mmCIF file of C-alpha atoms in Angstrom:
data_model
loop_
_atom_site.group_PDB
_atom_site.id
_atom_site.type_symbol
_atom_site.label_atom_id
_atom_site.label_comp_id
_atom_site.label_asym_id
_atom_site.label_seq_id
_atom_site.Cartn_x
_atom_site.Cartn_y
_atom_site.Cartn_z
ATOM 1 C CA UNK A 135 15.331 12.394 97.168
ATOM 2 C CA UNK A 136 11.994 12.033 98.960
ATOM 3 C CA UNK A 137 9.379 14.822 97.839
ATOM 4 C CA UNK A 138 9.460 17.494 101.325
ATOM 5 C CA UNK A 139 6.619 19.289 100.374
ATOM 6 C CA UNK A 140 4.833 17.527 103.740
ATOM 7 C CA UNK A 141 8.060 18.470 105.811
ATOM 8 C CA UNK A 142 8.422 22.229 104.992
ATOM 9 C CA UNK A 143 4.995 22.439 105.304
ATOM 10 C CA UNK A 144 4.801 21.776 109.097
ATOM 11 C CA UNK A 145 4.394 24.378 111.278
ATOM 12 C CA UNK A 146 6.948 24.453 114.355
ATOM 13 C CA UNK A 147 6.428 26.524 117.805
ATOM 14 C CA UNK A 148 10.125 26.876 117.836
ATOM 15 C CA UNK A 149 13.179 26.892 116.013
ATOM 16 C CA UNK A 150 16.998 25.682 116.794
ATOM 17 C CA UNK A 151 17.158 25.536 120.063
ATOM 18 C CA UNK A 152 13.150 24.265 121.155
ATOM 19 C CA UNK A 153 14.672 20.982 119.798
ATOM 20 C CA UNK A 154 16.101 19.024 122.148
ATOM 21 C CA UNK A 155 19.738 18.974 122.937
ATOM 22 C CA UNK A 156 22.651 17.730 120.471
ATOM 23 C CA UNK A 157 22.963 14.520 122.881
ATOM 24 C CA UNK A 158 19.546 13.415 122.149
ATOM 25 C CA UNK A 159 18.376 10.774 120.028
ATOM 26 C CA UNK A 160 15.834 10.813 116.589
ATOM 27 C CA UNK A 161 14.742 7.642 115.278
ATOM 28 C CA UNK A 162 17.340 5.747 117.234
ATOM 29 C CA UNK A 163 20.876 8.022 116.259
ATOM 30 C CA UNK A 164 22.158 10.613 118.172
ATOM 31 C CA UNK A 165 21.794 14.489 116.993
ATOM 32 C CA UNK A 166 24.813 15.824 115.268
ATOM 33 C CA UNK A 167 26.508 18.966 114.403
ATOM 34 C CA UNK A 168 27.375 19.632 110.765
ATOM 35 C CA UNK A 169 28.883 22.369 109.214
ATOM 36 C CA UNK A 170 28.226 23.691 105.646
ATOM 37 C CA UNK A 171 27.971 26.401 103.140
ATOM 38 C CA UNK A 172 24.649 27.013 101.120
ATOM 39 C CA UNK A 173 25.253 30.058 98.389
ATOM 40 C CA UNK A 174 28.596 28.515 96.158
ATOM 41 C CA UNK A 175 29.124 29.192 92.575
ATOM 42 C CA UNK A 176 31.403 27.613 90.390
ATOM 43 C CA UNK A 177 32.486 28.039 86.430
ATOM 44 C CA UNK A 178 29.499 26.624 85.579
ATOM 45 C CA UNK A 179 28.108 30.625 86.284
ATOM 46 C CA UNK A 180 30.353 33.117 87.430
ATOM 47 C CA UNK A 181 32.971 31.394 89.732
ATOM 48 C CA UNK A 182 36.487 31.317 88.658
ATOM 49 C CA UNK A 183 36.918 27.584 89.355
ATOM 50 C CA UNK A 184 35.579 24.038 88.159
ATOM 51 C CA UNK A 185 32.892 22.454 90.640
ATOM 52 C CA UNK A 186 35.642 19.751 91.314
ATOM 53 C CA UNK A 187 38.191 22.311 92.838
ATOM 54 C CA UNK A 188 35.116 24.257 94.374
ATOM 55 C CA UNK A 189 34.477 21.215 96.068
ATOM 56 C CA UNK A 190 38.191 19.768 97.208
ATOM 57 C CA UNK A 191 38.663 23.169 98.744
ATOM 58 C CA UNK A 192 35.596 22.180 101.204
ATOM 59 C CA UNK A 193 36.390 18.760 101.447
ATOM 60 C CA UNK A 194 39.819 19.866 102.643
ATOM 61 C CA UNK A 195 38.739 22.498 105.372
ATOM 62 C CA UNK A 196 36.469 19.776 106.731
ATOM 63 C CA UNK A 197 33.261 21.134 106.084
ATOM 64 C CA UNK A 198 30.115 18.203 106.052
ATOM 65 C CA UNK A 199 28.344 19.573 102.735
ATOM 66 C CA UNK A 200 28.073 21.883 100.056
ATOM 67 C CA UNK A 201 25.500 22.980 98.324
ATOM 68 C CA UNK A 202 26.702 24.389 94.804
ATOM 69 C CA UNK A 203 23.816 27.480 93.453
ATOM 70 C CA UNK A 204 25.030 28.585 90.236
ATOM 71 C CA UNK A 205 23.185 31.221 88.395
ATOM 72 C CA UNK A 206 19.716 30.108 86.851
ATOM 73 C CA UNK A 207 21.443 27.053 86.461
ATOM 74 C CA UNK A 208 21.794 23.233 88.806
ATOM 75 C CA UNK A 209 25.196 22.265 89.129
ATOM 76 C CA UNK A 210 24.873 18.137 88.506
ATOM 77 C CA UNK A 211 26.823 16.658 92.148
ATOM 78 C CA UNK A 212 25.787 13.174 91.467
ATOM 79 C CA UNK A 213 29.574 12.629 89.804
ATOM 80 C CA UNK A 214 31.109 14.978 92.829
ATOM 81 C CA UNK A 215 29.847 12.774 95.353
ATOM 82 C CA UNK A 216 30.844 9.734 93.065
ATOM 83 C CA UNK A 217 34.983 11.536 93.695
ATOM 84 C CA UNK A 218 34.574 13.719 97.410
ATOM 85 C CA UNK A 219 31.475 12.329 99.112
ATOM 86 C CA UNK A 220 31.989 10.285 102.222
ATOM 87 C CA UNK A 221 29.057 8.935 104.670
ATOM 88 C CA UNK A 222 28.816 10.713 107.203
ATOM 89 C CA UNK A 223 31.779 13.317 106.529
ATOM 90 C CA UNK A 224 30.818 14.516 103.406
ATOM 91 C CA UNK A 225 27.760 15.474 101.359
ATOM 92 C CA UNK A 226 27.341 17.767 97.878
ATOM 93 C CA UNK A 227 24.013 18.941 97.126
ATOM 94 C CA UNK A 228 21.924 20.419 93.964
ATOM 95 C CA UNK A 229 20.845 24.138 94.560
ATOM 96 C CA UNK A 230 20.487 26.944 92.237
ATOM 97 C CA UNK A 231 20.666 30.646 92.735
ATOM 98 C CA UNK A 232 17.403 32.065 90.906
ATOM 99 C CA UNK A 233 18.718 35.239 89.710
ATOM 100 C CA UNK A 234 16.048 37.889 88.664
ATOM 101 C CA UNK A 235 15.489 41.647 88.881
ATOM 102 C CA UNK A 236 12.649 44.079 89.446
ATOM 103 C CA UNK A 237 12.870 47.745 89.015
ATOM 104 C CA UNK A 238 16.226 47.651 88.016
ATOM 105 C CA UNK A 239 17.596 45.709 91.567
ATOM 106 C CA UNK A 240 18.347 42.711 92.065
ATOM 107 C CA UNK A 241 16.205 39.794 93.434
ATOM 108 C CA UNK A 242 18.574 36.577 94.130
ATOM 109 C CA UNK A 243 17.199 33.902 95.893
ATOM 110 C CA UNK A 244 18.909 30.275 96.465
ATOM 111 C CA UNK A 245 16.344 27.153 95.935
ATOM 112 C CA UNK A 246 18.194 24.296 98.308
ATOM 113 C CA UNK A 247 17.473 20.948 97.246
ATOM 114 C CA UNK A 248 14.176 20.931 94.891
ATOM 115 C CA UNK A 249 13.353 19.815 91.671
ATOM 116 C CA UNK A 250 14.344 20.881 87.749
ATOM 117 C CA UNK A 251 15.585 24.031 86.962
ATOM 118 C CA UNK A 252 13.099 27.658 88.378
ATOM 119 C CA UNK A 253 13.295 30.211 85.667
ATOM 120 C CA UNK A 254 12.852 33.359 87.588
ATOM 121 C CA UNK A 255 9.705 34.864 87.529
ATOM 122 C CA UNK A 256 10.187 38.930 86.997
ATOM 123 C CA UNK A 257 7.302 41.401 88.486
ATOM 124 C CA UNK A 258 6.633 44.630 88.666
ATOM 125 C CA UNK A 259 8.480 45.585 91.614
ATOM 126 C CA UNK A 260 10.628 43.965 94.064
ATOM 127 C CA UNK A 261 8.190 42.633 96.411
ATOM 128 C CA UNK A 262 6.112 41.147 93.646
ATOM 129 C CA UNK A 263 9.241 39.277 91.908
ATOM 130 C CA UNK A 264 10.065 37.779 95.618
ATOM 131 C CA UNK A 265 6.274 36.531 95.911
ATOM 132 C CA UNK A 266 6.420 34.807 92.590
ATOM 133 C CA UNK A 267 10.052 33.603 92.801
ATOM 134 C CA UNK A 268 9.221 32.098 96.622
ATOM 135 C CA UNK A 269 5.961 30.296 94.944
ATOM 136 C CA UNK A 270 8.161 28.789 92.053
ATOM 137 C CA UNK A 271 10.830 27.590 94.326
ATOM 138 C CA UNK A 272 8.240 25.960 96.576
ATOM 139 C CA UNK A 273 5.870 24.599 93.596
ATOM 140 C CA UNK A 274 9.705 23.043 93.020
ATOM 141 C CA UNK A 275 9.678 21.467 96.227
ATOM 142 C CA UNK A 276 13.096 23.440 97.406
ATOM 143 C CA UNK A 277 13.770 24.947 100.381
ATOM 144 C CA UNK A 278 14.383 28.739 99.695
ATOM 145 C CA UNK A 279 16.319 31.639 100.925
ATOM 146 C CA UNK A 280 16.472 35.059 100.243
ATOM 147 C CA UNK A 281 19.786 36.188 99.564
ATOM 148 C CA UNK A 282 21.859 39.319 100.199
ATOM 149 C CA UNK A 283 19.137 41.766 100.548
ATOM 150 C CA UNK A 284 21.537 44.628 100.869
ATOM 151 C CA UNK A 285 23.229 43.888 97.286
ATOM 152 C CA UNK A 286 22.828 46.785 95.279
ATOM 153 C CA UNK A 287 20.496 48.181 97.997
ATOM 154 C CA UNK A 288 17.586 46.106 96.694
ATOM 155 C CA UNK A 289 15.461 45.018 99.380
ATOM 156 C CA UNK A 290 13.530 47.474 101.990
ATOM 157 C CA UNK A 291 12.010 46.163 104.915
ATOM 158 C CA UNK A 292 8.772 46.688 103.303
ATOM 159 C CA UNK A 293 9.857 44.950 100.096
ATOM 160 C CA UNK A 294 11.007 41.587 102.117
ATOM 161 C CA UNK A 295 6.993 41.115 103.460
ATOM 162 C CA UNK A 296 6.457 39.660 99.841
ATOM 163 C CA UNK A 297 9.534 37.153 100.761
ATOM 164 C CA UNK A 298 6.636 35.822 102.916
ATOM 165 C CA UNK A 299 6.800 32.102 102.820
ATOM 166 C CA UNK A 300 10.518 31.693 102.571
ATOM 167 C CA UNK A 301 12.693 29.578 105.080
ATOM 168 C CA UNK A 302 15.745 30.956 104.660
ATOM 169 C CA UNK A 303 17.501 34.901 104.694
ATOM 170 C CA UNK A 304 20.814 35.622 104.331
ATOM 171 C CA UNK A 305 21.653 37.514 107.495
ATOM 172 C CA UNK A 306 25.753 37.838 106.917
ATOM 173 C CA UNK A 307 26.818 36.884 102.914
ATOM 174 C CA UNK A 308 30.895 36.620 102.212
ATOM 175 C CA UNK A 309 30.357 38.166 98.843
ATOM 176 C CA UNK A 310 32.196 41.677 99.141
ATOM 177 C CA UNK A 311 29.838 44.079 97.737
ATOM 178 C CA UNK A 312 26.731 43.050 99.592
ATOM 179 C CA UNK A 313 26.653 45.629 102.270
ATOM 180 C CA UNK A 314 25.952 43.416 105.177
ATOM 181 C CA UNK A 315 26.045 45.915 107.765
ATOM 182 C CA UNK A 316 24.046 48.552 105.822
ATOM 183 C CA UNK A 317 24.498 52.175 106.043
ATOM 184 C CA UNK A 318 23.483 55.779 104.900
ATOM 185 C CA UNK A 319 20.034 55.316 106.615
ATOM 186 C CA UNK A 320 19.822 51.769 105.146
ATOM 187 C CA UNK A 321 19.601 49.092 107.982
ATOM 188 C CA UNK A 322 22.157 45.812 107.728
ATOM 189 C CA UNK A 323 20.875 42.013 106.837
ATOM 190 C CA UNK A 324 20.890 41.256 110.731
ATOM 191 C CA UNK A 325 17.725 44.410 111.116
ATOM 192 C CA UNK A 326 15.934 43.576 107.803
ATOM 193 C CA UNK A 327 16.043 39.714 109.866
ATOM 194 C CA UNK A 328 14.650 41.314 112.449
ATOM 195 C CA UNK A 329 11.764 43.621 110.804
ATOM 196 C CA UNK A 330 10.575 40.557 109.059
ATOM 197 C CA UNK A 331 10.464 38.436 112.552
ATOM 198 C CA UNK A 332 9.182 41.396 114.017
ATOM 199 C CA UNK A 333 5.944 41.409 111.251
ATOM 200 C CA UNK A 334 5.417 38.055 112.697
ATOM 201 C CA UNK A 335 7.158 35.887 109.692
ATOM 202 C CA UNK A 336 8.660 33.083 110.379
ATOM 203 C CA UNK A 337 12.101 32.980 108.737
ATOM 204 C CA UNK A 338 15.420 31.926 109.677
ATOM 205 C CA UNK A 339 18.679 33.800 109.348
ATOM 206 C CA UNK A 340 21.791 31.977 107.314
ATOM 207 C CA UNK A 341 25.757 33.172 106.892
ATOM 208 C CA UNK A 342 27.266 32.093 103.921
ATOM 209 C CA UNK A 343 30.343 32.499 101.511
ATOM 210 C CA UNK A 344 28.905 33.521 98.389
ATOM 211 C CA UNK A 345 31.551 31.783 97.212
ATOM 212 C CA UNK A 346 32.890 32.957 93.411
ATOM 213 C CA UNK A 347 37.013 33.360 93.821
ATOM 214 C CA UNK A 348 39.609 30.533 94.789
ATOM 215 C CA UNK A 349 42.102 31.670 92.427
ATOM 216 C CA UNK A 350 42.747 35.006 94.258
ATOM 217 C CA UNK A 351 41.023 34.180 97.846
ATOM 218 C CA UNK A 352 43.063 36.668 99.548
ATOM 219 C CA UNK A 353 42.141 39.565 97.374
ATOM 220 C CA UNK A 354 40.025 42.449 98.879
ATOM 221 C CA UNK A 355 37.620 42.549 95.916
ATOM 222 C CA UNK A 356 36.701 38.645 96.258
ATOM 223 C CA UNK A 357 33.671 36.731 97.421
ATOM 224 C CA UNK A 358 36.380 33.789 98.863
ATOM 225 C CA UNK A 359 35.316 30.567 100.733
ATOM 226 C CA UNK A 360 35.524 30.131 104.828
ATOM 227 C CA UNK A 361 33.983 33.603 105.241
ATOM 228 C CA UNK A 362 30.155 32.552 106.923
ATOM 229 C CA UNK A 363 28.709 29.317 107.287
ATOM 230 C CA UNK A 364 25.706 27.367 109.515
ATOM 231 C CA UNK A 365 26.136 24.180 111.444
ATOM 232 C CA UNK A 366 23.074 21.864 111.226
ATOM 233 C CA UNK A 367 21.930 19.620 113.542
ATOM 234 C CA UNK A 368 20.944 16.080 112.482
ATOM 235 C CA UNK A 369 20.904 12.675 112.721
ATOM 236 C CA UNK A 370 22.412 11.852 109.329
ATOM 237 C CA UNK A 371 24.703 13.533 106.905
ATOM 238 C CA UNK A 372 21.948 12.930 104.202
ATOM 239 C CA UNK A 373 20.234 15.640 101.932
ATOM 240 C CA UNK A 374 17.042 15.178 103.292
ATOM 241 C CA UNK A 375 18.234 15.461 106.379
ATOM 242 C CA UNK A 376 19.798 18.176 105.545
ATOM 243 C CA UNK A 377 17.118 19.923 104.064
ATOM 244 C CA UNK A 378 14.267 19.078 106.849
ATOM 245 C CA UNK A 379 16.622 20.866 109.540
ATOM 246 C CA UNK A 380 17.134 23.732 107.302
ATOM 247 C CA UNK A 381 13.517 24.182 106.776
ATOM 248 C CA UNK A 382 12.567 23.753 110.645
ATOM 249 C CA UNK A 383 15.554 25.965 111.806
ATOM 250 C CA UNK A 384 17.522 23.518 113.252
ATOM 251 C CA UNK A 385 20.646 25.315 113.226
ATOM 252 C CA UNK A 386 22.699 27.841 114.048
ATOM 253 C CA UNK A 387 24.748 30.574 111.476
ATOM 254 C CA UNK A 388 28.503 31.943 112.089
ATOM 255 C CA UNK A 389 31.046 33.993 110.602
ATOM 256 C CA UNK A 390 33.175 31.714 113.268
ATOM 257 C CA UNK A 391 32.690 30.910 116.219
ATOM 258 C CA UNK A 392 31.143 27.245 117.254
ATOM 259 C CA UNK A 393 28.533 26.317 119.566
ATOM 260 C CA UNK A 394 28.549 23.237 121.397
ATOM 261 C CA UNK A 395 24.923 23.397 122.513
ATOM 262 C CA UNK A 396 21.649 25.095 121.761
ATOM 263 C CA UNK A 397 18.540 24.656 124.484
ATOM 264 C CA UNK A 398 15.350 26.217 124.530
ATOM 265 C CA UNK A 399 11.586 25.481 126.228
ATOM 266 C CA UNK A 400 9.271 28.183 126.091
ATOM 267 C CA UNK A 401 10.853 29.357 129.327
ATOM 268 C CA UNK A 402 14.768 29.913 128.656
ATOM 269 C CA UNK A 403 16.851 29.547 125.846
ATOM 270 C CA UNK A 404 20.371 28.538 126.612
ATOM 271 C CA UNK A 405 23.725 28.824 124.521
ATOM 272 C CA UNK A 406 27.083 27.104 125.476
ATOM 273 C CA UNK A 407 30.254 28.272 123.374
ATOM 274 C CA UNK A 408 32.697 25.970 121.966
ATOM 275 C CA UNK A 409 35.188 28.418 123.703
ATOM 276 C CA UNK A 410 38.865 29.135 122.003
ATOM 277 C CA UNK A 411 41.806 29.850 124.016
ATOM 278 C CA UNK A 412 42.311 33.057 122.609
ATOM 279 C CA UNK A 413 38.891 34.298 122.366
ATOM 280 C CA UNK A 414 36.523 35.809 125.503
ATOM 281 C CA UNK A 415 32.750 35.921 124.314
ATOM 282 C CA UNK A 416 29.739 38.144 124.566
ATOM 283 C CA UNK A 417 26.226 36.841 124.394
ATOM 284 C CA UNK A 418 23.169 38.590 123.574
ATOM 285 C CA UNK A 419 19.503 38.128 123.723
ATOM 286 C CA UNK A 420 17.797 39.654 121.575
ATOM 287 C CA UNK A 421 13.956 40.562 120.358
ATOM 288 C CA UNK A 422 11.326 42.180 118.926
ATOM 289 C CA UNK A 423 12.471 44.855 116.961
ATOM 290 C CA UNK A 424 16.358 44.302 117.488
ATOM 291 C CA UNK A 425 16.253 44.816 121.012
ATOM 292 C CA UNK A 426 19.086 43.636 122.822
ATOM 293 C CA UNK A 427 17.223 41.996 126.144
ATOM 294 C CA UNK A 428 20.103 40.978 128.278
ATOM 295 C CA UNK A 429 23.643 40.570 127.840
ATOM 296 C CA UNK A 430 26.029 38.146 129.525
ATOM 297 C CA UNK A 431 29.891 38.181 129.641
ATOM 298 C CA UNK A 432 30.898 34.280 129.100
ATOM 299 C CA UNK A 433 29.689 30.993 128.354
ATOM 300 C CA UNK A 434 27.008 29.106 129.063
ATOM 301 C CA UNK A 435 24.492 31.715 129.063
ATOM 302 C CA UNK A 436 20.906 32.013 129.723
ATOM 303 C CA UNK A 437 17.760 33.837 129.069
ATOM 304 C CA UNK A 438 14.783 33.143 131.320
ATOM 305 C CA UNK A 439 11.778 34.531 128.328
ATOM 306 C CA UNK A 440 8.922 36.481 130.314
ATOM 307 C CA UNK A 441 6.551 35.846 127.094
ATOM 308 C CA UNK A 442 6.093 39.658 126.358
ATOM 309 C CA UNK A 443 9.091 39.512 123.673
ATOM 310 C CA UNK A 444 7.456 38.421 120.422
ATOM 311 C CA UNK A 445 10.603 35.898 119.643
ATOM 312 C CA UNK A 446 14.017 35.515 121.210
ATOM 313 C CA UNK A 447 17.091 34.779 119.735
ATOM 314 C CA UNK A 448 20.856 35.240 120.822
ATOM 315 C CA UNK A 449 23.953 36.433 118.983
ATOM 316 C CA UNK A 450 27.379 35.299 120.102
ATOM 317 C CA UNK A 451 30.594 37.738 119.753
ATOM 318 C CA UNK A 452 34.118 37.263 120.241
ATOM 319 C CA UNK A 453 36.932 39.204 120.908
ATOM 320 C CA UNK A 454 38.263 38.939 117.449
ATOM 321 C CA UNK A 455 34.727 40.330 115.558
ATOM 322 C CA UNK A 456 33.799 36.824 114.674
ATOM 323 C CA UNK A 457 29.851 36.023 115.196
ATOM 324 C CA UNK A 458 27.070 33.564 115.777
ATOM 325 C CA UNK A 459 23.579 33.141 115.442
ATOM 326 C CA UNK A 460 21.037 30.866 116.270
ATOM 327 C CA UNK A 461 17.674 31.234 115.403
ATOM 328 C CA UNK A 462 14.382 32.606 117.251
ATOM 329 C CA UNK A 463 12.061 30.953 119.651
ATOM 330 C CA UNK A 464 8.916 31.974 118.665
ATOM 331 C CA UNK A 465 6.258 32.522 121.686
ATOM 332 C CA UNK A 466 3.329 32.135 119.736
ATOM 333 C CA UNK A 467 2.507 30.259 116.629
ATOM 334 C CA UNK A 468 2.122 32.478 113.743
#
């Protein structure tokens, strides 16, 4: 894989939706949409299930890629994409969840793509051990999230400022003891997103499966697949590909439901639904500091941005409590 230290480097005006359309063209192909998890584990940590099943279950359901993130650990995919891969319809890739702790919580973050094996780096408190764990990751060349900052109540708002520097949070995480929508006094994944966009970082908000249980994937106390993913757009199904929209925020997150289209200038961002039959939709706009800024019943929506709202981003409900995300337009460059 080509080194992408130059490409997650770059600083963009805008995320998802400032690039262009799905319909237009980079370096000669056509933009497409594909859909993948990034936070899997397999027996090779703590799943219940060899990488090869891990894998045909995604294969199967017609996902584009998987990235596998075992524990402290990289999951070889080189023979996996020898059996499953597919140009262009299917794609494993080499991740690793760095697993650490600080002050007695836990401090998870997924390196995407990179280089060798990150030990995780420890510090004195929670903040610290994400500054040093986002500086290994990147010294590794990966492109890094922040993972499930509600697990065992770990990350304040005022903890995630030292996740400074990282591309990637978790903002919905299938894994069923990670407290996504908070509680007690302790604000869900989608507000710790926005606190940190809010401080002016520039970070980009991912739903995963966590995935750790096939063999019992209807059980209540399982982290089972299908549960969040993101759809990337592209030109190729290729890992650097891949990786360079991840880093630049060229996608959108979901617990399930699809988007055909993202727009954005630094006038209006736009949304169009990939609209079910059974489903009716709600759209919001939304900015600094949560705030919902408009609201529209249906698809395709707009919002036309005034420039007094720090970033803007929209979340997508339906009917049935399934959501989507895409990611912020920035109005200034930070």
């Amino acid at each position: 894989m080509r080194q992408l230290a130059g490409i997650i480097s770059v600083s963009i005006l805008l995320a998802v939706s400032a690039n262009a359309p799905a319909q237009q063209t980079q370096a000669g192909a056509p933009l497409k949409w594909f859909r993948g998890n990034t936070h899997t584990h397999s027996l090779n940590s703590d799943g219940d299930s060899a990488p090869d099943d891990v894998v045909r279950w995604y294969r199967e359901q017609r996902y584009h890629f998987l990235f596998f993130t075992d524990h402290n650990v990289v999951t070889p995919v080189e023979g996996l994409n020898a059996v499953f891969g597919m140009p262009e319809r299917f794609l494993v890739l080499r991740g690793e969840e760095v697993t650490d702790q600080a002050a007695g919580k836990p401090v998870h973050l997924n390196m995407l793509g990179g280089e060798g094996v990150v030990t995780p780096q420890g510090g004195e408190s929670v903040a610290e051990a994400l500054r040093r764990n986002v500086a290994a990751i990147s010294g590794a060349k990966g492109v890094i999230s922040i993972n499930h900052p509600n697990f065992g109540w770990a990350m304040s708002a005022a903890d995630l400022i030292g996740g400074k520097g990282a591309h990637l949070i978790e903002i919905h995480n299938g894994h069923f003891m990670v407290n996504n929508a908070g509680g007690g006094g302790q604000p869900g994944s989608e507000a710790l997103w926005d606190g940190m966009l809010s401080a002016g970082i520039r970070i980009f908000g991912v739903a995963s499966d966590d995935v750790h249980q096939l063999k019992q994937p209807w059980s209540k106390a399982s982290a089972r697949p299908g549960q969040g993913w993101i759809a990337v757009r592209a030109a190729r199904l290729a890992a650097e590909s891949i990786l360079s929209a991840l880093a630049a925020g060229d996608f959108y997150a979901s617990t399930g439901v699809e988007l055909s289209d993202i727009q954005a200038t630094p006038q209006r961002l736009s949304v169009t639904v990939k609209e079910q039959s059974f489903a009716k939709y709600t759209i919001q706009f939304i900015g600094q500091g949560g705030r919902v800024l408009e609201e529209a019943a249906g698809s395709p929506a707009q919002y036309d941005i005034t420039g007094n709202e720090g970033y803007v981003r929209a979340r997508v409900l339906d009917s049935n409590g399934q959501v989507a995300w895409t990611q912020p337009v920035f109005l200034s460059p930070r």
